[in-house]
């Protein structure tokens, strides 16, 4: 996927020069738009979600400094490369404050300088994307470990535990189960010998069932659901003494179960 670039520059001659310096498509970029002031630039950032902005400092209506101030308030990690006619410490210091990738003087703008600045920005983008993927993968791994541990503890409860052990499990796993009697529902999935496509459909529906039961339990003051085996699930519901509420939950579970069912109290 090409890197998206937005050009915010009020001078037409500079914009044309930028486009002529590189074969943008060949270099792996696509110019998604151009603006002649910061205000229009902000709207284009919101519309096109660019990865890189080539930004002029001195522009009418809203200059580059004000643009960067407003940009920090937006949910974007766009990288900025400054194009300026001013070799001024004030502008350079602002660029540092706003995390600008590079600062190029227009009279020194060459193919090599532009390519180098873009390459630097792309390196930062890819590094951040890789870090996000690694964090997402780590979060998923941790969630899977927690889910597996929780399911093992729920299975232990189903098999029978002492009050002391039940209290310990509650402290460790923070289960959404009360200390009073718990109503238990066993759901059994009946499988038929069907083609692979049909089997995949059944598996998807079985997983979806767990999610729907979780929504139902949260709606009616709590409980837990876990897998006992490939074709058996156990639903534990709080407040077993509340018969009217219990019947509502029981009926809802029946309505949501798309498989053959066995209900055991």
Coordinates of N, CA and C in Angstrom, one line a residue, residues 63-172:
X63 N -1.3 29.7 9.2 CA 0.1 29.4 8.8 C 0.4 28.0 9.3
X64 N 1.7 27.5 9.0 CA 2.1 26.2 9.4 C 2.2 26.0 10.9
X65 N 2.5 27.0 11.6 CA 2.6 26.9 13.1 C 1.3 26.6 13.7
X66 N 0.3 27.4 13.3 CA -1.1 27.2 13.8 C -1.6 25.9 13.3
X67 N -1.3 25.5 12.1 CA -1.7 24.2 11.6 C -1.2 23.1 12.5
X68 N 0.0 23.1 12.9 CA 0.6 22.1 13.8 C 0.0 22.1 15.1
X69 N -0.3 23.3 15.7 CA -1.0 23.4 17.0 C -2.4 22.7 16.9
X70 N -3.1 22.9 15.8 CA -4.4 22.3 15.7 C -4.3 20.8 15.4
X71 N -3.3 20.5 14.7 CA -3.1 19.1 14.3 C -2.9 18.2 15.6
X72 N -2.2 18.7 16.6 CA -1.9 18.0 17.8 C -3.2 17.6 18.5
X73 N -4.3 18.3 18.3 CA -5.6 18.0 18.9 C -6.4 17.0 18.2
X74 N -5.9 16.6 17.0 CA -6.6 15.6 16.2 C -6.0 14.2 16.5
X75 N -6.8 13.1 16.3 CA -6.4 11.7 16.5 C -5.6 11.2 15.3
X76 N -4.4 11.7 15.1 CA -3.6 11.3 13.9 C -2.1 11.3 14.3
X77 N -1.4 10.4 13.7 CA 0.1 10.3 13.9 C 0.8 10.7 12.6
X78 N 0.2 11.6 11.8 CA 0.8 12.1 10.6 C 2.2 12.7 10.8
X79 N 3.1 12.4 9.9 CA 4.5 12.9 10.0 C 4.6 14.2 9.1
X80 N 5.3 15.2 9.7 CA 5.3 16.5 9.0 C 6.8 16.8 8.6
X81 N 6.9 17.2 7.3 CA 8.1 17.7 6.8 C 7.9 19.2 6.4
X82 N 8.7 20.1 7.1 CA 8.5 21.5 6.9 C 9.3 21.9 5.6
X83 N 8.6 22.8 4.8 CA 9.2 23.5 3.7 C 9.1 25.0 4.0
X84 N 10.3 25.6 4.1 CA 10.3 27.0 4.5 C 11.3 27.8 3.7
X85 N 11.0 29.1 3.5 CA 11.9 30.0 2.9 C 12.8 30.7 4.0
X86 N 12.5 30.4 5.2 CA 13.2 31.1 6.3 C 14.1 30.2 7.1
X87 N 15.4 30.6 7.1 CA 16.4 29.9 7.9 C 16.4 30.6 9.3
X88 N 15.4 30.4 10.1 CA 15.1 31.2 11.3 C 15.1 30.2 12.5
X89 N 15.7 30.5 13.6 CA 15.7 29.7 14.7 C 14.3 29.5 15.3
X90 N 13.5 30.6 15.3 CA 12.2 30.5 15.8 C 11.3 29.4 15.1
X91 N 11.4 29.4 13.8 CA 10.6 28.4 13.1 C 11.2 27.0 13.3
X92 N 12.5 26.9 13.4 CA 13.2 25.6 13.6 C 12.8 25.1 15.0
X93 N 12.8 26.0 16.0 CA 12.4 25.5 17.4 C 11.0 25.1 17.5
X94 N 10.1 25.7 16.7 CA 8.7 25.3 16.7 C 8.6 23.9 16.0
X95 N 9.4 23.7 15.0 CA 9.4 22.4 14.3 C 9.8 21.3 15.3
X96 N 10.8 21.6 16.1 CA 11.2 20.6 17.1 C 10.1 20.3 18.2
X97 N 9.5 21.4 18.6 CA 8.4 21.3 19.6 C 7.3 20.4 19.1
X98 N 7.0 20.4 17.8 CA 5.8 19.7 17.3 C 6.3 18.3 16.6
X99 N 7.5 17.9 16.9 CA 7.9 16.6 16.4 C 8.1 16.5 14.9
X100 N 8.4 17.6 14.3 CA 8.6 17.6 12.8 C 9.7 16.6 12.4
X101 N 9.5 15.9 11.4 CA 10.5 14.9 10.9 C 11.7 15.6 10.3
X102 N 11.5 16.6 9.5 CA 12.6 17.3 8.9 C 12.2 18.7 8.5
X103 N 13.2 19.6 8.3 CA 13.0 21.0 8.0 C 13.9 21.3 6.7
X104 N 13.2 21.5 5.6 CA 13.9 21.8 4.3 C 13.7 23.2 3.9
X105 N 14.8 23.9 3.6 CA 14.7 25.2 3.1 C 14.4 25.1 1.6
X106 N 13.5 26.0 1.1 CA 13.0 25.8 -0.3 C 14.1 26.1 -1.3
X107 N 15.0 27.0 -1.0 CA 16.1 27.3 -2.0 C 17.1 26.1 -2.0
X108 N 17.0 25.2 -1.1 CA 17.9 24.0 -1.0 C 17.2 22.7 -1.4
X109 N 15.9 22.9 -1.8 CA 15.1 21.7 -2.1 C 15.6 21.0 -3.4
X110 N 16.1 19.8 -3.1 CA 16.6 19.0 -4.3 C 15.9 17.6 -4.2
X111 N 16.1 16.8 -5.2 CA 15.6 15.5 -5.3 C 16.1 14.6 -4.1
X112 N 17.4 14.8 -3.9 CA 18.1 14.0 -2.8 C 17.6 14.4 -1.4
X113 N 17.4 15.7 -1.2 CA 16.9 16.1 0.1 C 15.5 15.7 0.3
X114 N 14.7 15.8 -0.7 CA 13.2 15.5 -0.5 C 13.1 13.9 -0.3
X115 N 13.9 13.2 -1.1 CA 13.8 11.7 -1.0 C 14.3 11.3 0.4
X116 N 15.4 11.9 0.9 CA 15.9 11.6 2.2 C 15.0 11.9 3.3
X117 N 14.3 13.0 3.2 CA 13.3 13.4 4.3 C 12.1 12.4 4.3
X118 N 11.6 12.1 3.1 CA 10.5 11.2 3.0 C 10.9 9.8 3.5
X119 N 12.1 9.4 3.1 CA 12.6 8.1 3.6 C 12.7 8.0 5.1
X120 N 13.1 9.1 5.7 CA 13.2 9.2 7.2 C 11.8 9.1 7.8
X121 N 10.8 9.8 7.2 CA 9.4 9.7 7.7 C 8.8 8.3 7.5
X122 N 9.1 7.7 6.4 CA 8.6 6.3 6.1 C 9.2 5.4 7.1
X123 N 10.4 5.5 7.5 CA 11.1 4.6 8.5 C 10.4 4.7 9.8
X124 N 10.0 6.0 10.2 CA 9.3 6.2 11.5 C 7.9 5.5 11.4
X125 N 7.2 5.7 10.3 CA 5.9 5.1 10.1 C 5.9 3.6 10.3
X126 N 6.8 3.0 9.5 CA 6.9 1.5 9.6 C 7.3 1.0 11.0
X127 N 8.2 1.7 11.6 CA 8.6 1.3 13.0 C 7.4 1.4 13.9
X128 N 6.6 2.5 13.8 CA 5.4 2.6 14.7 C 4.4 1.5 14.4
X129 N 4.2 1.3 13.1 CA 3.2 0.3 12.7 C 3.6 -1.1 13.2
X130 N 4.9 -1.4 13.1 CA 5.4 -2.7 13.6 C 5.2 -2.8 15.1
X131 N 5.5 -1.7 15.8 CA 5.3 -1.7 17.3 C 3.8 -1.9 17.6
X132 N 2.9 -1.3 16.9 CA 1.5 -1.5 17.2 C 1.1 -2.9 17.0
X133 N 1.6 -3.6 15.9 CA 1.3 -5.0 15.6 C 1.8 -5.9 16.7
X134 N 3.0 -5.6 17.2 CA 3.6 -6.4 18.3 C 2.8 -6.2 19.6
X135 N 2.4 -5.0 19.9 CA 1.6 -4.8 21.1 C 0.2 -5.4 21.0
X136 N -0.4 -5.4 19.8 CA -1.7 -6.0 19.6 C -1.5 -7.5 19.8
X137 N -0.5 -8.1 19.2 CA -0.2 -9.5 19.3 C 0.0 -9.9 20.8
X138 N 0.8 -9.1 21.5 CA 1.1 -9.4 22.9 C -0.2 -9.3 23.7
X139 N -1.1 -8.3 23.4 CA -2.3 -8.2 24.2 C -3.2 -9.4 23.9
X140 N -3.3 -9.8 22.7 CA -4.1 -11.0 22.3 C -3.6 -12.2 23.1
X141 N -2.2 -12.4 23.1 CA -1.6 -13.6 23.8 C -2.0 -13.5 25.3
X142 N -1.9 -12.4 25.9 CA -2.2 -12.2 27.3 C -3.7 -12.5 27.6
X143 N -4.5 -12.0 26.7 CA -6.0 -12.3 26.9 C -6.3 -13.8 26.7
X144 N -5.6 -14.4 25.8 CA -5.8 -15.9 25.6 C -5.3 -16.6 26.9
X145 N -4.2 -16.2 27.4 CA -3.7 -16.9 28.7 C -4.7 -16.7 29.8
X146 N -5.2 -15.5 29.9 CA -6.2 -15.2 31.0 C -7.5 -16.0 30.8
X147 N -7.9 -16.1 29.5 CA -9.2 -16.8 29.2 C -9.0 -18.3 29.5
X148 N -7.8 -18.9 29.1 CA -7.6 -20.3 29.4 C -7.6 -20.6 30.9
X149 N -6.9 -19.7 31.6 CA -6.8 -19.9 33.1 C -8.2 -19.8 33.7
X150 N -9.0 -18.8 33.3 CA -10.3 -18.6 33.8 C -11.2 -19.9 33.5
X151 N -11.1 -20.4 32.3 CA -11.9 -21.5 31.9 C -11.5 -22.8 32.8
X152 N -10.2 -23.0 33.0 CA -9.7 -24.1 33.8 C -10.3 -24.0 35.3
X153 N -10.3 -22.7 35.8 CA -10.9 -22.5 37.1 C -12.4 -22.8 37.2
X154 N -13.1 -22.4 36.1 CA -14.5 -22.6 36.0 C -14.8 -24.1 36.0
X155 N -14.0 -24.8 35.2 CA -14.2 -26.3 35.2 C -13.9 -26.9 36.5
X156 N -13.0 -26.4 37.3 CA -12.7 -26.9 38.6 C -14.0 -26.7 39.5
X157 N -14.6 -25.5 39.4 CA -15.8 -25.3 40.2 C -16.9 -26.3 39.8
X158 N -17.1 -26.5 38.5 CA -18.1 -27.4 38.0 C -17.9 -28.8 38.6
X159 N -16.7 -29.2 38.7 CA -16.4 -30.6 39.2 C -16.6 -30.7 40.8
X160 N -16.6 -29.5 41.4 CA -16.9 -29.5 42.8 C -15.7 -29.0 43.6
X161 N -15.9 -28.0 44.4 CA -14.8 -27.5 45.3 C -15.3 -27.1 46.6
X162 N -14.4 -27.0 47.6 CA -14.8 -26.6 48.9 C -15.1 -25.1 48.9
X163 N -15.8 -24.6 50.0 CA -16.1 -23.2 50.1 C -14.8 -22.4 50.1
X164 N -13.7 -22.9 50.8 CA -12.5 -22.2 50.9 C -11.8 -22.1 49.5
X165 N -11.8 -23.2 48.7 CA -11.2 -23.2 47.4 C -12.0 -22.3 46.5
X166 N -13.4 -22.3 46.6 CA -14.2 -21.4 45.8 C -13.8 -19.9 46.0
X167 N -13.6 -19.6 47.3 CA -13.2 -18.2 47.7 C -11.9 -17.9 47.1
X168 N -11.0 -18.8 47.1 CA -9.6 -18.6 46.5 C -9.7 -18.3 45.0
X169 N -10.5 -19.1 44.3 CA -10.7 -19.0 42.9 C -11.3 -17.6 42.6
X170 N -12.3 -17.2 43.4 CA -13.0 -15.9 43.2 C -11.9 -14.8 43.3
X171 N -11.0 -14.9 44.2 CA -10.0 -13.8 44.4 C -9.0 -13.8 43.2
X172 N -8.7 -15.0 42.7 CA -7.7 -15.1 41.7 C -8.3 -14.6 40.3

